[in-house]
PDB file of C-alpha atoms and ligand atoms in Angstrom:
ATOM      1  CA  MET A   1      13.451  17.878  -0.688  1.00  0.00           C
ATOM      2  CA  LEU A   2      10.378  18.113   1.340  1.00  0.00           C
ATOM      3  CA  SER A   3       8.552  14.982   0.776  1.00  0.00           C
ATOM      4  CA  LYS A   4      11.704  13.220   1.068  1.00  0.00           C
ATOM      5  CA  ALA A   5      11.958  15.100   4.769  1.00  0.00           C
ATOM      6  CA  GLY A   6       8.029  13.707   5.151  1.00  0.00           C
ATOM      7  CA  VAL A   7       6.581  16.933   5.486  1.00  0.00           C
ATOM      8  CA  GLY A   8       3.739  15.014   3.124  1.00  0.00           C
ATOM      9  CA  SER A   9       3.107  13.910  -0.145  1.00  0.00           C
ATOM     10  CA  ARG A  10       5.005  15.532  -3.498  1.00  0.00           C
ATOM     11  CA  THR A  11       1.463  17.535  -4.234  1.00  0.00           C
ATOM     12  CA  GLU A  12       1.277  18.684  -0.325  1.00  0.00           C
ATOM     13  CA  ALA A  13       4.959  19.781  -0.155  1.00  0.00           C
ATOM     14  CA  ARG A  14       4.163  22.587  -3.633  1.00  0.00           C
ATOM     15  CA  ARG A  15       1.327  23.569  -1.382  1.00  0.00           C
ATOM     16  CA  ILE A  16       3.352  24.394   1.045  1.00  0.00           C
ATOM     17  CA  ILE A  17       5.871  26.373  -0.806  1.00  0.00           C
ATOM     18  CA  HIS A  18       3.345  28.343  -2.245  1.00  0.00           C
ATOM     19  CA  ALA A  19       1.481  29.599   0.614  1.00  0.00           C
ATOM     20  CA  GLY A  20       5.567  31.322   1.487  1.00  0.00           C
ATOM     21  CA  ARG A  21       6.469  28.555   4.524  1.00  0.00           C
ATOM     22  CA  VAL A  22       9.378  27.726   3.337  1.00  0.00           C
ATOM     23  CA  LYS A  23      13.157  29.314   3.228  1.00  0.00           C
ATOM     24  CA  VAL A  24      16.039  28.510   1.433  1.00  0.00           C
ATOM     25  CA  SER A  25      19.194  29.869   3.143  1.00  0.00           C
ATOM     26  CA  GLY A  26      17.402  32.645   4.611  1.00  0.00           C
ATOM     27  CA  ARG A  27      14.425  33.687   1.311  1.00  0.00           C
ATOM     28  CA  VAL A  28      11.235  32.691   0.493  1.00  0.00           C
ATOM     29  CA  VAL A  29      11.216  30.546  -1.677  1.00  0.00           C
ATOM     30  CA  GLU A  30       7.281  30.138  -3.375  1.00  0.00           C
ATOM     31  CA  ASN A  31       8.785  28.097  -6.197  1.00  0.00           C
ATOM     32  CA  PRO A  32       8.415  24.482  -5.967  1.00  0.00           C
ATOM     33  CA  ASP A  33      11.022  23.304  -9.022  1.00  0.00           C
ATOM     34  CA  HIS A  34      13.433  25.640  -6.956  1.00  0.00           C
ATOM     35  CA  TRP A  35      16.947  23.886  -6.926  1.00  0.00           C
ATOM     36  CA  VAL A  36      18.798  22.931  -3.739  1.00  0.00           C
ATOM     37  CA  ASP A  37      21.998  22.103  -2.642  1.00  0.00           C
ATOM     38  CA  LEU A  38      22.064  19.422  -0.264  1.00  0.00           C
ATOM     39  CA  GLU A  39      25.687  21.001   1.219  1.00  0.00           C
ATOM     40  CA  ARG A  40      25.235  24.458   0.919  1.00  0.00           C
ATOM     41  CA  ASP A  41      21.495  25.199   1.786  1.00  0.00           C
ATOM     42  CA  ARG A  42      19.656  25.611   5.015  1.00  0.00           C
ATOM     43  CA  VAL A  43      15.949  25.281   4.894  1.00  0.00           C
ATOM     44  CA  HIS A  44      13.444  26.130   6.934  1.00  0.00           C
ATOM     45  CA  LEU A  45       9.863  25.385   6.879  1.00  0.00           C
ATOM     46  CA  ASP A  46       7.390  27.870   9.319  1.00  0.00           C
ATOM     47  CA  GLY A  47      10.255  29.242   9.919  1.00  0.00           C
ATOM     48  CA  LYS A  48      11.729  25.901  11.930  1.00  0.00           C
ATOM     49  CA  PRO A  49      14.934  23.792  10.203  1.00  0.00           C
ATOM     50  CA  LEU A  50      13.589  20.478   8.531  1.00  0.00           C
ATOM     51  CA  ALA A  51      15.009  17.827  10.683  1.00  0.00           C
ATOM     52  CA  ALA A  52      14.807  14.343   8.607  1.00  0.00           C
ATOM     53  CA  GLN A  53      11.924  12.455  10.317  1.00  0.00           C
ATOM     54  CA  LYS A  54      12.167   9.493  11.924  1.00  0.00           C
ATOM     55  CA  LYS A  55      11.721   6.560   9.409  1.00  0.00           C
ATOM     56  CA  THR A  56       8.514   4.711  10.123  1.00  0.00           C
ATOM     57  CA  TYR A  57       6.447   1.757   9.137  1.00  0.00           C
ATOM     58  CA  LEU A  58       3.914   0.561  10.311  1.00  0.00           C
ATOM     59  CA  LEU A  59       1.937  -2.913   9.210  1.00  0.00           C
ATOM     60  CA  LEU A  60      -2.037  -1.737   9.657  1.00  0.00           C
ATOM     61  CA  TYR A  61      -4.898  -5.193   9.953  1.00  0.00           C
ATOM     62  CA  LYS A  62      -7.698  -3.032   7.467  1.00  0.00           C
ATOM     63  CA  PRO A  63     -11.118  -3.365   7.890  1.00  0.00           C
ATOM     64  CA  ALA A  64     -13.486  -3.889   5.293  1.00  0.00           C
ATOM     65  CA  GLY A  65     -15.350  -0.609   5.167  1.00  0.00           C
ATOM     66  CA  TYR A  66     -12.314   1.315   4.890  1.00  0.00           C
ATOM     67  CA  LEU A  67     -11.116   3.657   1.736  1.00  0.00           C
ATOM     68  CA  THR A  68      -7.162   3.808   1.795  1.00  0.00           C
ATOM     69  CA  THR A  69      -7.115   7.596   0.923  1.00  0.00           C
ATOM     70  CA  ARG A  70      -6.577  10.620   3.373  1.00  0.00           C
ATOM     71  CA  ALA A  71      -9.843  11.979   2.821  1.00  0.00           C
ATOM     72  CA  ASP A  72     -13.143  11.275   1.338  1.00  0.00           C
ATOM     73  CA  PRO A  73     -15.049  13.804   0.067  1.00  0.00           C
ATOM     74  CA  GLU A  74     -18.231  12.013   1.008  1.00  0.00           C
ATOM     75  CA  GLY A  75     -16.573  11.757   4.545  1.00  0.00           C
ATOM     76  CA  ARG A  76     -16.746   7.811   5.138  1.00  0.00           C
ATOM     77  CA  PRO A  77     -13.538   6.075   6.659  1.00  0.00           C
ATOM     78  CA  THR A  78     -10.365   6.235   5.700  1.00  0.00           C
ATOM     79  CA  VAL A  79      -7.588   4.043   6.799  1.00  0.00           C
ATOM     80  CA  TYR A  80      -6.500   7.283   8.885  1.00  0.00           C
ATOM     81  CA  ASP A  81      -8.898   7.258  10.703  1.00  0.00           C
ATOM     82  CA  LEU A  82      -7.579   4.271  12.424  1.00  0.00           C
ATOM     83  CA  LEU A  83      -4.180   4.981  13.332  1.00  0.00           C
ATOM     84  CA  GLU A  84      -3.043   8.157  16.077  1.00  0.00           C
ATOM     85  CA  ASP A  85      -1.677  11.151  15.631  1.00  0.00           C
ATOM     86  CA  LEU A  86       1.727  10.384  14.459  1.00  0.00           C
ATOM     87  CA  GLY A  87       2.751  14.001  13.873  1.00  0.00           C
ATOM     88  CA  ARG A  88       4.216  12.637  10.698  1.00  0.00           C
ATOM     89  CA  TRP A  89       3.353  12.248   6.614  1.00  0.00           C
ATOM     90  CA  ILE A  90       2.847   8.509   5.923  1.00  0.00           C
ATOM     91  CA  PHE A  91       1.782   6.758   2.857  1.00  0.00           C
ATOM     92  CA  PRO A  92      -0.125   3.511   2.071  1.00  0.00           C
ATOM     93  CA  VAL A  93       2.320   1.376  -0.202  1.00  0.00           C
ATOM     94  CA  GLY A  94       0.083   0.300  -2.733  1.00  0.00           C
ATOM     95  CA  ARG A  95      -3.986  -0.183  -1.730  1.00  0.00           C
ATOM     96  CA  LEU A  96      -6.748  -2.253  -0.435  1.00  0.00           C
ATOM     97  CA  ASP A  97     -10.534  -1.531  -1.776  1.00  0.00           C
ATOM     98  CA  ARG A  98     -12.574  -0.739   0.523  1.00  0.00           C
ATOM     99  CA  GLU A  99     -14.315  -3.386   0.340  1.00  0.00           C
ATOM    100  CA  THR A 100     -11.128  -5.850   0.763  1.00  0.00           C
ATOM    101  CA  SER A 101      -9.776  -6.639   4.248  1.00  0.00           C
ATOM    102  CA  GLY A 102      -5.746  -7.247   5.432  1.00  0.00           C
ATOM    103  CA  LEU A 103      -3.027  -6.097   5.131  1.00  0.00           C
ATOM    104  CA  LEU A 104      -1.061  -2.989   4.392  1.00  0.00           C
ATOM    105  CA  ILE A 105       1.685  -0.915   5.272  1.00  0.00           C
ATOM    106  CA  LEU A 106       2.299   2.295   5.821  1.00  0.00           C
ATOM    107  CA  THR A 107       5.345   4.380   5.816  1.00  0.00           C
ATOM    108  CA  ASN A 108       7.617   7.324   5.302  1.00  0.00           C
ATOM    109  CA  ASP A 109      10.466   6.188   3.176  1.00  0.00           C
ATOM    110  CA  THR A 110       9.380   7.070  -0.776  1.00  0.00           C
ATOM    111  CA  GLN A 111      12.835   3.965  -1.416  1.00  0.00           C
ATOM    112  CA  PHE A 112      10.647   1.597   0.393  1.00  0.00           C
ATOM    113  CA  GLY A 113       7.532   1.885  -0.859  1.00  0.00           C
ATOM    114  CA  GLU A 114       8.923   2.400  -3.963  1.00  0.00           C
ATOM    115  CA  ARG A 115      10.604  -0.944  -4.109  1.00  0.00           C
ATOM    116  CA  LEU A 116       7.457  -2.944  -2.721  1.00  0.00           C
ATOM    117  CA  THR A 117       4.844  -1.527  -5.452  1.00  0.00           C
ATOM    118  CA  ASN A 118       7.225  -1.581  -8.569  1.00  0.00           C
ATOM    119  CA  PRO A 119       5.990  -5.370  -9.944  1.00  0.00           C
ATOM    120  CA  ARG A 120      10.294  -5.898 -10.809  1.00  0.00           C
ATOM    121  CA  HIS A 121      11.037  -6.426  -7.332  1.00  0.00           C
ATOM    122  CA  GLY A 122       8.361  -9.161  -7.855  1.00  0.00           C
ATOM    123  CA  VAL A 123       7.562  -8.968  -3.623  1.00  0.00           C
ATOM    124  CA  THR A 124       4.671 -11.200  -3.043  1.00  0.00           C
ATOM    125  CA  LYS A 125       1.046 -10.387  -2.067  1.00  0.00           C
ATOM    126  CA  THR A 126      -1.209 -13.007  -0.836  1.00  0.00           C
ATOM    127  CA  TYR A 127      -5.231 -12.590  -0.279  1.00  0.00           C
ATOM    128  CA  LEU A 128      -7.814 -15.246   0.345  1.00  0.00           C
ATOM    129  CA  VAL A 129     -10.976 -15.303  -1.805  1.00  0.00           C
ATOM    130  CA  LYS A 130     -14.309 -15.917  -0.889  1.00  0.00           C
ATOM    131  CA  THR A 131     -15.996 -16.929  -4.824  1.00  0.00           C
ATOM    132  CA  ALA A 132     -19.282 -16.741  -5.976  1.00  0.00           C
ATOM    133  CA  THR A 133     -19.166 -19.702  -7.341  1.00  0.00           C
ATOM    134  CA  ARG A 134     -17.354 -22.979  -7.058  1.00  0.00           C
ATOM    135  CA  LEU A 135     -14.834 -23.435  -9.066  1.00  0.00           C
ATOM    136  CA  GLU A 136     -12.958 -26.035 -11.256  1.00  0.00           C
ATOM    137  CA  ASP A 137      -9.300 -26.745 -10.737  1.00  0.00           C
ATOM    138  CA  ALA A 138      -9.064 -25.190 -15.099  1.00  0.00           C
ATOM    139  CA  GLU A 139      -9.972 -22.359 -14.020  1.00  0.00           C
ATOM    140  CA  LEU A 140      -7.983 -21.794 -10.870  1.00  0.00           C
ATOM    141  CA  GLU A 141      -5.343 -22.964 -13.523  1.00  0.00           C
ATOM    142  CA  LYS A 142      -6.128 -20.121 -15.720  1.00  0.00           C
ATOM    143  CA  LEU A 143      -5.777 -18.623 -12.549  1.00  0.00           C
ATOM    144  CA  ARG A 144      -2.244 -19.830 -12.512  1.00  0.00           C
ATOM    145  CA  ARG A 145      -0.894 -20.012 -15.773  1.00  0.00           C
ATOM    146  CA  GLY A 146      -1.930 -15.812 -16.047  1.00  0.00           C
ATOM    147  CA  VAL A 147      -5.806 -14.203 -17.280  1.00  0.00           C
ATOM    148  CA  VAL A 148      -6.032 -11.552 -20.187  1.00  0.00           C
ATOM    149  CA  LEU A 149      -7.111  -8.131 -17.704  1.00  0.00           C
ATOM    150  CA  ALA A 150      -8.333  -4.997 -19.907  1.00  0.00           C
ATOM    151  CA  ASP A 151      -5.027  -3.555 -19.034  1.00  0.00           C
ATOM    152  CA  GLY A 152      -2.927  -6.593 -20.607  1.00  0.00           C
ATOM    153  CA  PRO A 153      -1.631 -10.138 -18.850  1.00  0.00           C
ATOM    154  CA  THR A 154      -1.382 -11.078 -15.702  1.00  0.00           C
ATOM    155  CA  LEU A 155       1.895 -13.075 -14.731  1.00  0.00           C
ATOM    156  CA  PRO A 156       1.613 -16.348 -12.868  1.00  0.00           C
ATOM    157  CA  ALA A 157       0.257 -16.642  -9.136  1.00  0.00           C
ATOM    158  CA  GLU A 158       0.142 -19.267  -7.456  1.00  0.00           C
ATOM    159  CA  VAL A 159      -3.567 -20.541  -6.701  1.00  0.00           C
ATOM    160  CA  GLN A 160      -4.596 -22.877  -3.961  1.00  0.00           C
ATOM    161  CA  ARG A 161      -7.574 -24.688  -2.622  1.00  0.00           C
ATOM    162  CA  VAL A 162      -8.482 -24.405  -0.039  1.00  0.00           C
ATOM    163  CA  ARG A 163     -11.674 -25.688   0.313  1.00  0.00           C
ATOM    164  CA  ASP A 164     -15.334 -25.604  -0.967  1.00  0.00           C
ATOM    165  CA  SER A 165     -18.686 -25.093   0.051  1.00  0.00           C
ATOM    166  CA  VAL A 166     -21.344 -26.520  -2.240  1.00  0.00           C
ATOM    167  CA  LYS A 167     -21.973 -22.837  -3.797  1.00  0.00           C
ATOM    168  CA  HIS A 168     -18.293 -21.059  -3.150  1.00  0.00           C
ATOM    169  CA  THR A 169     -14.681 -21.963  -3.430  1.00  0.00           C
ATOM    170  CA  TRP A 170     -11.957 -20.104  -0.529  1.00  0.00           C
ATOM    171  CA  LEU A 171      -9.336 -19.759  -1.975  1.00  0.00           C
ATOM    172  CA  GLU A 172      -5.111 -18.721  -1.860  1.00  0.00           C
ATOM    173  CA  ILE A 173      -3.593 -16.554  -4.512  1.00  0.00           C
ATOM    174  CA  THR A 174      -0.456 -14.977  -4.495  1.00  0.00           C
ATOM    175  CA  ILE A 175       0.314 -12.104  -7.170  1.00  0.00           C
ATOM    176  CA  ARG A 176       4.391 -10.354  -7.614  1.00  0.00           C
ATOM    177  CA  GLU A 177       1.983  -6.974  -8.498  1.00  0.00           C
ATOM    178  CA  GLY A 178      -0.523  -4.882  -7.269  1.00  0.00           C
ATOM    179  CA  ARG A 179      -3.050  -3.829  -9.988  1.00  0.00           C
ATOM    180  CA  ASN A 180      -6.287  -2.076  -9.662  1.00  0.00           C
ATOM    181  CA  ARG A 181      -8.498  -4.850  -8.269  1.00  0.00           C
ATOM    182  CA  GLN A 182      -6.761  -7.069  -9.966  1.00  0.00           C
ATOM    183  CA  VAL A 183      -7.431 -10.419  -7.604  1.00  0.00           C
ATOM    184  CA  ARG A 184     -11.029  -9.015  -8.060  1.00  0.00           C
ATOM    185  CA  ARG A 185     -10.428  -8.689 -12.380  1.00  0.00           C
ATOM    186  CA  MET A 186      -8.931 -12.074 -12.235  1.00  0.00           C
ATOM    187  CA  VAL A 187     -11.533 -14.199 -10.816  1.00  0.00           C
ATOM    188  CA  GLU A 188     -14.545 -12.468 -13.260  1.00  0.00           C
ATOM    189  CA  ALA A 189     -11.878 -13.412 -15.708  1.00  0.00           C
ATOM    190  CA  VAL A 190     -12.224 -17.185 -14.948  1.00  0.00           C
ATOM    191  CA  GLY A 191     -16.249 -16.084 -14.899  1.00  0.00           C
ATOM    192  CA  SER A 192     -16.779 -15.682 -11.519  1.00  0.00           C
ATOM    193  CA  LYS A 193     -16.876 -13.044  -8.615  1.00  0.00           C
ATOM    194  CA  VAL A 194     -15.480 -12.342  -5.464  1.00  0.00           C
ATOM    195  CA  LEU A 195     -17.520 -12.331  -1.705  1.00  0.00           C
ATOM    196  CA  LYS A 196     -14.794 -12.000  -0.200  1.00  0.00           C
ATOM    197  CA  LEU A 197     -10.848 -10.898   0.421  1.00  0.00           C
ATOM    198  CA  VAL A 198      -8.621 -10.264   2.634  1.00  0.00           C
ATOM    199  CA  ARG A 199      -4.454 -10.116   2.577  1.00  0.00           C
ATOM    200  CA  THR A 200      -3.196 -12.605   4.636  1.00  0.00           C
ATOM    201  CA  ARG A 201       0.248 -11.997   3.927  1.00  0.00           C
ATOM    202  CA  ILE A 202       3.054  -9.253   1.911  1.00  0.00           C
ATOM    203  CA  GLY A 203       6.131 -10.966   0.903  1.00  0.00           C
ATOM    204  CA  SER A 204       6.919 -13.210   4.142  1.00  0.00           C
ATOM    205  CA  ILE A 205       5.095 -10.883   6.872  1.00  0.00           C
ATOM    206  CA  GLY A 206       1.676 -12.475   8.454  1.00  0.00           C
ATOM    207  CA  ILE A 207      -1.316 -11.062  11.039  1.00  0.00           C
ATOM    208  CA  GLY A 208      -0.300 -13.003  13.103  1.00  0.00           C
ATOM    209  CA  ASP A 209      -1.838 -11.525  15.629  1.00  0.00           C
ATOM    210  CA  LEU A 210      -2.888  -8.513  14.798  1.00  0.00           C
ATOM    211  CA  PRO A 211      -6.525  -7.212  15.952  1.00  0.00           C
ATOM    212  CA  ILE A 212      -8.283  -6.234  13.407  1.00  0.00           C
ATOM    213  CA  GLY A 213      -8.578  -2.428  12.387  1.00  0.00           C
ATOM    214  CA  ARG A 214      -5.152  -2.110  15.026  1.00  0.00           C
ATOM    215  CA  TYR A 215      -1.543  -1.709  13.139  1.00  0.00           C
ATOM    216  CA  ARG A 216       2.124  -2.739  14.906  1.00  0.00           C
ATOM    217  CA  GLU A 217       5.227  -0.980  13.733  1.00  0.00           C
ATOM    218  CA  LEU A 218       7.330  -2.980  11.948  1.00  0.00           C
ATOM    219  CA  LYS A 219      10.326  -5.183  13.040  1.00  0.00           C
ATOM    220  CA  LEU A 220      14.309  -4.184  11.674  1.00  0.00           C
ATOM    221  CA  ASP A 221      14.139  -7.703  10.227  1.00  0.00           C
ATOM    222  CA  GLU A 222      11.152  -7.648   8.406  1.00  0.00           C
ATOM    223  CA  ILE A 223      11.711  -4.355   6.637  1.00  0.00           C
ATOM    224  CA  ARG A 224      15.290  -6.488   6.157  1.00  0.00           C
ATOM    225  CA  LYS A 225      13.551  -8.875   4.352  1.00  0.00           C
ATOM    226  CA  LEU A 226      11.094  -6.410   2.330  1.00  0.00           C
ATOM    227  CA  LEU A 227      13.380  -5.101   1.345  1.00  0.00           C
ATOM    228  CA  LYS A 228      16.055  -7.960  -0.256  1.00  0.00           C
TER     229      LYS A 228
HETATM  230  N1  URA B 301      -6.549  -6.883  -5.615  1.00  0.00           N
HETATM  231  C1  URA B 301      -7.854  -6.831  -5.493  1.00  0.00           C
HETATM  232  O1  URA B 301      -9.763  -6.889  -5.967  1.00  0.00           O
HETATM  233  N2  URA B 301      -8.419  -5.612  -4.432  1.00  0.00           N
HETATM  234  C2  URA B 301      -7.624  -5.531  -3.371  1.00  0.00           C
HETATM  235  O2  URA B 301      -7.755  -5.243  -2.299  1.00  0.00           O
HETATM  236  C3  URA B 301      -6.467  -5.717  -3.556  1.00  0.00           C
HETATM  237  C4  URA B 301      -5.869  -6.667  -4.508  1.00  0.00           C
END
Protein backbone atom coordinates (compact mmCIF):
# COMPACT_ATOMS: atom_id res chain seq x y z
CA MET A 1 0.00 0.00 0.00
CA LEU A 2 2.83 2.39 0.88
CA SER A 3 4.59 1.72 -2.38
CA LYS A 4 1.38 2.13 -4.39
CA ALA A 5 0.82 5.46 -2.64
CA GLY A 6 4.18 6.56 -4.02
CA VAL A 7 6.09 6.58 -0.73
CA GLY A 8 8.94 4.47 -2.06
CA SER A 9 9.86 1.16 -3.63
CA ARG A 10 8.60 -1.99 -1.93
CA THR A 11 12.02 -2.40 -0.29
CA GLU A 12 11.97 1.18 0.96
CA ALA A 13 8.40 0.74 2.21
CA ARG A 14 9.46 -2.34 4.21
CA ARG A 15 12.28 -0.34 5.76
CA ILE A 16 9.89 2.48 6.70
CA ILE A 17 7.53 -0.05 8.32
CA HIS A 18 10.35 -1.77 10.23
CA ALA A 19 11.40 1.66 11.51
CA GLY A 20 8.04 1.97 13.27
CA ARG A 21 6.92 5.00 11.25
CA VAL A 22 3.60 3.53 10.19
CA LYS A 23 0.39 3.33 12.21
CA VAL A 24 -2.65 1.35 11.17
CA SER A 25 -5.80 2.57 12.90
CA GLY A 26 -3.80 4.14 15.68
CA ARG A 27 -1.34 1.26 16.30
CA VAL A 28 2.28 1.10 15.18
CA VAL A 29 2.69 -1.84 12.82
CA GLU A 30 6.21 -3.12 12.24
CA ASN A 31 5.29 -6.13 10.15
CA PRO A 32 5.30 -5.28 6.41
CA ASP A 33 3.01 -8.23 5.73
CA HIS A 34 0.34 -6.91 8.08
CA TRP A 35 -3.01 -7.07 6.32
CA VAL A 36 -4.69 -3.71 5.76
CA ASP A 37 -8.38 -3.36 5.11
CA LEU A 38 -8.65 -0.38 2.77
CA GLU A 39 -12.27 0.30 3.80
CA ARG A 40 -11.84 0.23 7.56
CA ASP A 41 -8.20 0.91 8.42
CA ARG A 42 -6.64 4.35 8.62
CA VAL A 43 -2.95 4.39 7.73
CA HIS A 44 -0.65 7.12 9.02
CA LEU A 45 2.98 7.66 8.05
CA ASP A 46 4.99 9.80 10.48
CA GLY A 47 1.70 10.84 12.05
CA LYS A 48 0.18 12.06 8.80
CA PRO A 49 -2.64 10.30 6.97
CA LEU A 50 -1.41 8.51 3.90
CA ALA A 51 -2.81 10.40 0.95
CA ALA A 52 -2.73 9.04 -2.56
CA GLN A 53 0.17 10.68 -4.36
CA LYS A 54 -0.47 12.58 -7.54
CA LYS A 55 0.44 10.35 -10.47
CA THR A 56 3.55 11.62 -12.20
CA TYR A 57 4.83 10.73 -15.66
CA LEU A 58 8.11 12.26 -16.82
CA LEU A 59 10.00 11.91 -20.06
CA LEU A 60 13.75 12.46 -19.70
CA TYR A 61 16.32 12.76 -22.47
CA LYS A 62 19.12 10.94 -20.69
CA PRO A 63 22.67 11.84 -21.68
CA ALA A 64 25.36 9.14 -21.86
CA GLY A 65 27.33 8.78 -18.63
CA TYR A 66 24.35 8.66 -16.25
CA LEU A 67 23.24 5.51 -14.44
CA THR A 68 19.57 4.54 -14.35
CA THR A 69 19.68 3.86 -10.61
CA ARG A 70 18.88 5.97 -7.58
CA ALA A 71 22.31 5.96 -6.01
CA ASP A 72 25.67 4.59 -7.00
CA PRO A 73 28.11 3.27 -4.38
CA GLU A 74 30.92 4.67 -6.56
CA GLY A 75 29.32 8.11 -6.61
CA ARG A 76 28.82 8.27 -10.37
CA PRO A 77 26.04 10.53 -11.68
CA THR A 78 22.55 9.05 -11.90
CA VAL A 79 19.40 10.14 -13.72
CA TYR A 80 18.09 11.45 -10.38
CA ASP A 81 20.80 14.13 -10.52
CA LEU A 82 18.96 15.50 -13.57
CA LEU A 83 15.58 15.80 -11.82
CA GLU A 84 14.53 18.48 -9.37
CA ASP A 85 13.21 17.24 -6.04
CA LEU A 86 9.60 16.37 -6.77
CA GLY A 87 8.83 15.46 -3.18
CA ARG A 88 7.68 12.05 -4.29
CA TRP A 89 9.23 8.80 -5.27
CA ILE A 90 9.46 7.99 -8.97
CA PHE A 91 11.13 5.08 -10.66
CA PRO A 92 12.50 4.57 -14.17
CA VAL A 93 10.44 2.42 -16.51
CA GLY A 94 13.05 -0.03 -17.74
CA ARG A 95 16.71 0.87 -17.92
CA LEU A 96 19.17 2.45 -20.24
CA ASP A 97 22.82 1.47 -19.93
CA ARG A 98 25.15 4.13 -18.58
CA GLU A 99 26.58 4.80 -22.04
CA THR A 100 23.17 4.84 -23.78
CA SER A 101 21.44 8.18 -24.26
CA GLY A 102 17.83 8.87 -25.16
CA LEU A 103 14.32 8.64 -23.85
CA LEU A 104 13.54 7.33 -20.39
CA ILE A 105 10.15 7.49 -18.70
CA LEU A 106 9.99 7.93 -14.93
CA THR A 107 6.77 7.53 -12.98
CA ASN A 108 5.23 6.60 -9.64
CA ASP A 109 2.47 4.61 -11.34
CA THR A 110 3.52 1.01 -10.81
CA GLN A 111 0.76 -0.42 -13.03
CA PHE A 112 1.72 1.86 -15.90
CA GLY A 113 5.38 0.89 -15.47
CA GLU A 114 4.49 -2.78 -15.56
CA ARG A 115 2.44 -2.39 -18.73
CA LEU A 116 5.27 -0.62 -20.48
CA THR A 117 7.95 -3.13 -19.59
CA ASN A 118 6.01 -6.37 -19.94
CA PRO A 119 6.85 -7.75 -23.41
CA ARG A 120 3.30 -9.14 -23.54
CA HIS A 121 2.07 -5.61 -24.27
CA GLY A 122 4.70 -5.11 -26.95
CA VAL A 123 5.40 -1.39 -26.48
CA THR A 124 8.02 -0.58 -29.11
CA LYS A 125 11.38 1.02 -28.36
CA THR A 126 13.39 2.47 -31.21
CA TYR A 127 17.15 2.95 -31.12
CA LEU A 128 19.64 4.66 -33.37
CA VAL A 129 22.79 2.56 -33.41
CA LYS A 130 26.30 3.23 -34.70
CA THR A 131 28.16 -0.04 -35.20
CA ALA A 132 31.91 -0.67 -35.05
CA THR A 133 31.95 -2.29 -38.50
CA ARG A 134 29.99 -1.88 -41.69
CA LEU A 135 27.07 -4.30 -41.67
CA GLU A 136 25.95 -6.24 -44.75
CA ASP A 137 22.29 -6.60 -45.69
CA ALA A 138 22.46 -10.24 -44.56
CA GLU A 139 23.40 -9.13 -41.04
CA LEU A 140 20.54 -6.65 -40.92
CA GLU A 141 18.24 -9.44 -42.04
CA LYS A 142 19.46 -11.65 -39.18
CA LEU A 143 18.70 -8.85 -36.71
CA ARG A 144 15.23 -8.54 -38.26
CA ARG A 145 14.44 -12.21 -37.99
CA GLY A 146 15.85 -12.57 -34.48
CA VAL A 147 19.19 -13.71 -33.11
CA VAL A 148 19.93 -16.15 -30.33
CA LEU A 149 21.26 -14.54 -27.16
CA ALA A 150 22.43 -16.26 -23.96
CA ASP A 151 18.91 -15.76 -22.52
CA GLY A 152 17.09 -17.03 -25.62
CA PRO A 153 16.13 -15.90 -29.11
CA THR A 154 14.98 -12.34 -29.72
CA LEU A 155 11.59 -11.55 -31.24
CA PRO A 156 11.53 -10.21 -34.80
CA ALA A 157 12.68 -6.60 -34.95
CA GLU A 158 12.28 -3.76 -37.44
CA VAL A 159 15.68 -2.75 -38.78
CA GLN A 160 16.52 0.01 -41.21
CA ARG A 161 19.86 1.09 -42.56
CA VAL A 162 20.17 4.83 -42.02
CA ARG A 163 23.58 5.34 -43.64
CA ASP A 164 27.08 3.90 -43.91
CA SER A 165 30.61 5.21 -43.85
CA VAL A 166 33.65 3.19 -44.83
CA LYS A 167 33.90 1.58 -41.40
CA HIS A 168 30.51 2.04 -39.75
CA THR A 169 26.82 1.55 -40.21
CA TRP A 170 24.11 3.66 -38.60
CA LEU A 171 20.88 1.77 -38.26
CA GLU A 172 17.51 2.18 -36.66
CA ILE A 173 16.20 -0.80 -34.75
CA THR A 174 12.79 -1.22 -33.14
CA ILE A 175 12.24 -3.93 -30.56
CA ARG A 176 9.30 -4.95 -28.39
CA GLU A 177 11.26 -6.44 -25.54
CA GLY A 178 13.64 -4.79 -23.13
CA ARG A 179 16.18 -7.33 -22.01
CA ASN A 180 19.37 -6.28 -20.34
CA ARG A 181 21.75 -4.72 -22.90
CA GLN A 182 19.60 -6.23 -25.61
CA VAL A 183 20.57 -4.07 -28.58
CA ARG A 184 24.27 -4.28 -27.74
CA ARG A 185 24.05 -8.06 -27.46
CA MET A 186 22.05 -8.34 -30.71
CA VAL A 187 24.68 -6.41 -32.62
CA GLU A 188 27.41 -8.54 -31.04
CA ALA A 189 25.50 -11.66 -32.12
CA VAL A 190 26.01 -10.63 -35.76
CA GLY A 191 29.73 -10.08 -35.21
CA SER A 192 29.95 -6.35 -34.62
CA LYS A 193 29.78 -3.98 -31.65
CA VAL A 194 27.75 -0.94 -30.67
CA LEU A 195 29.74 2.27 -30.59
CA LYS A 196 26.84 4.59 -29.93
CA LEU A 197 23.27 3.94 -28.84
CA VAL A 198 20.39 6.41 -28.58
CA ARG A 199 16.80 5.53 -27.72
CA THR A 200 14.89 7.81 -30.04
CA ARG A 201 11.35 6.57 -29.47
CA ILE A 202 9.13 4.82 -26.94
CA GLY A 203 5.89 3.75 -28.64
CA SER A 204 4.75 6.80 -30.56
CA ILE A 205 6.75 9.28 -28.47
CA GLY A 206 9.91 10.71 -30.03
CA ILE A 207 12.57 13.04 -28.64
CA GLY A 208 11.05 16.02 -30.49
CA ASP A 209 12.67 19.23 -29.31
CA LEU A 210 13.46 18.01 -25.80
CA PRO A 211 17.05 19.14 -25.08
CA ILE A 212 19.51 16.50 -23.85
CA GLY A 213 19.62 16.27 -20.05
CA ARG A 214 16.15 17.80 -19.70
CA TYR A 215 12.72 16.36 -18.99
CA ARG A 216 9.08 17.21 -19.38
CA GLU A 217 5.74 15.82 -18.24
CA LEU A 218 4.08 13.35 -20.56
CA LYS A 219 0.82 14.67 -21.97
CA LEU A 220 -2.42 12.87 -21.22
CA ASP A 221 -2.88 11.71 -24.80
CA GLU A 222 0.72 10.38 -24.84
CA ILE A 223 0.00 8.34 -21.70
CA ARG A 224 -3.23 7.05 -23.25
CA LYS A 225 -1.49 6.07 -26.48
CA LEU A 226 1.20 4.17 -24.57
CA LEU A 227 -1.48 2.24 -22.72
CA LYS A 228 -3.39 1.30 -25.86
N1 LIG B 1 19.72 -2.01 -25.43
C1 LIG B 1 20.96 -1.90 -24.96
O1 LIG B 1 21.84 -2.66 -25.29
N2 LIG B 1 21.21 -0.89 -24.09
C2 LIG B 1 20.28 -0.01 -23.69
O2 LIG B 1 20.58 0.88 -22.91
C3 LIG B 1 18.99 -0.16 -24.20
C4 LIG B 1 18.73 -1.17 -25.06
